[in-house]
Coordinates of C-alpha atoms in Angstrom, one line a residue:
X1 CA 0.0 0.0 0.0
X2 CA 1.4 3.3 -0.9
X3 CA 2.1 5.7 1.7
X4 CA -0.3 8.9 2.4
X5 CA 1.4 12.3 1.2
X6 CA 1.5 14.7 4.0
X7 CA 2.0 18.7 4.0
X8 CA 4.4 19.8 6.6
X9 CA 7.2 22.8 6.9
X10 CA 10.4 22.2 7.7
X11 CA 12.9 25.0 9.6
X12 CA 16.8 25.4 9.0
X13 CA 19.0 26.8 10.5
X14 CA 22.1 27.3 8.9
X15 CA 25.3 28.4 11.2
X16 CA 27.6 28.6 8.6
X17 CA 26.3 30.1 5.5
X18 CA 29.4 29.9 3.4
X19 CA 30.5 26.9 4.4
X20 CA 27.1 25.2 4.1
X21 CA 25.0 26.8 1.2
X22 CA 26.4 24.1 -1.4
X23 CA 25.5 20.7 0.4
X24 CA 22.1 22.6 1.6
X25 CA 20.8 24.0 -2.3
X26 CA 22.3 20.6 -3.5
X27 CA 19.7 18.7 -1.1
X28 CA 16.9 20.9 -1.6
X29 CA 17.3 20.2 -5.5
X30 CA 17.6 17.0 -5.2
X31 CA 14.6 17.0 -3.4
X32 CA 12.6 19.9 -5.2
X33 CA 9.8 17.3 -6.1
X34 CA 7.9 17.9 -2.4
X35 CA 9.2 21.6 -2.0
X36 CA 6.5 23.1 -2.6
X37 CA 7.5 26.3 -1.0
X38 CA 10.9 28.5 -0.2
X39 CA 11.2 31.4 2.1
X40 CA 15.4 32.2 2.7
X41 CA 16.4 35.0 5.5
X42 CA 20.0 36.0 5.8
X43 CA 20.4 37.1 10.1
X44 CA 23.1 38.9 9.0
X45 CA 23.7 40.3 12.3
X46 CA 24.0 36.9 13.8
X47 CA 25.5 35.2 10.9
X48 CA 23.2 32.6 10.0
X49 CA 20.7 31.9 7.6
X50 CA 17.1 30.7 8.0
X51 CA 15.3 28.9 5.7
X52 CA 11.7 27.4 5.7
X53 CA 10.2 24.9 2.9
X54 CA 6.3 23.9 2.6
X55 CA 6.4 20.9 1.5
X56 CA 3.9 17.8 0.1
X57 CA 5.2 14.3 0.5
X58 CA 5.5 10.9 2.3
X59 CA 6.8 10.9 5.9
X60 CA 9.9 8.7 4.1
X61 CA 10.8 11.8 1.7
X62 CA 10.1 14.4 4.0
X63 CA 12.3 12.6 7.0
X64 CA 14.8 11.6 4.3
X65 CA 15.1 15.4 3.0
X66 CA 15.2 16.5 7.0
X67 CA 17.8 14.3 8.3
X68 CA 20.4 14.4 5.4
X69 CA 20.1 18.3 5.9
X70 CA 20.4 17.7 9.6
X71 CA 23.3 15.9 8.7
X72 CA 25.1 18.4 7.1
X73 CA 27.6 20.3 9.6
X74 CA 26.4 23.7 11.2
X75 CA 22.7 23.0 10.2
X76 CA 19.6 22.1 12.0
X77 CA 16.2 21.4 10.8
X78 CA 13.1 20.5 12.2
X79 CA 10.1 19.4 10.5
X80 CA 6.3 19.6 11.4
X81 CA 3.4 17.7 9.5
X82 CA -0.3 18.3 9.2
X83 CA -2.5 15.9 10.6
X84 CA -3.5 13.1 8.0
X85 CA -6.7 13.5 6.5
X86 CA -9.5 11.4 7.3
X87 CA -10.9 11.7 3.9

């Protein structure tokens, strides 16, 4: 039985900007099939960047796309889904 696609966001936090931006953008293309939203910030001031994605998929791809970014150093994301519809 295929799984149910959900509608979640997930939050990054990016310590390192420079260091990070190229494993980060090559993740989120990789995975630009459920992204169905971006919204960067640059925190100049505190050096970081923030990042939040809408996105429409399985709880596989959207764990997948949330702990490989989680994976990368300086960066920390966080994801939170819908509830699944009872339709």
């Amino acid at each position: 039985m295929p799984q149910q696609e959900r509608i979640g966001v997930i939050g990054i936090i990016v310590e390192n900007p420079r260091a990070s931006a190229e494993q980060v953008n090559a993740l989120l293309s990789q995975y630009a099939g459920i992204i169905v939203g971006r919204m960067g910030v640059p925190y100049r001031a505190k050096a970081l960047s923030i990042i939040s994605l809408i996105i429409d998929g399985t709880t596989d791809e959207i764990g997948a796309l949330c702990g490989k970014l989680g994976n990368v150093p300086g960066v920390t994301a966080k994801s939170v889904l819908a509830p699944q519809s009872r339709a």
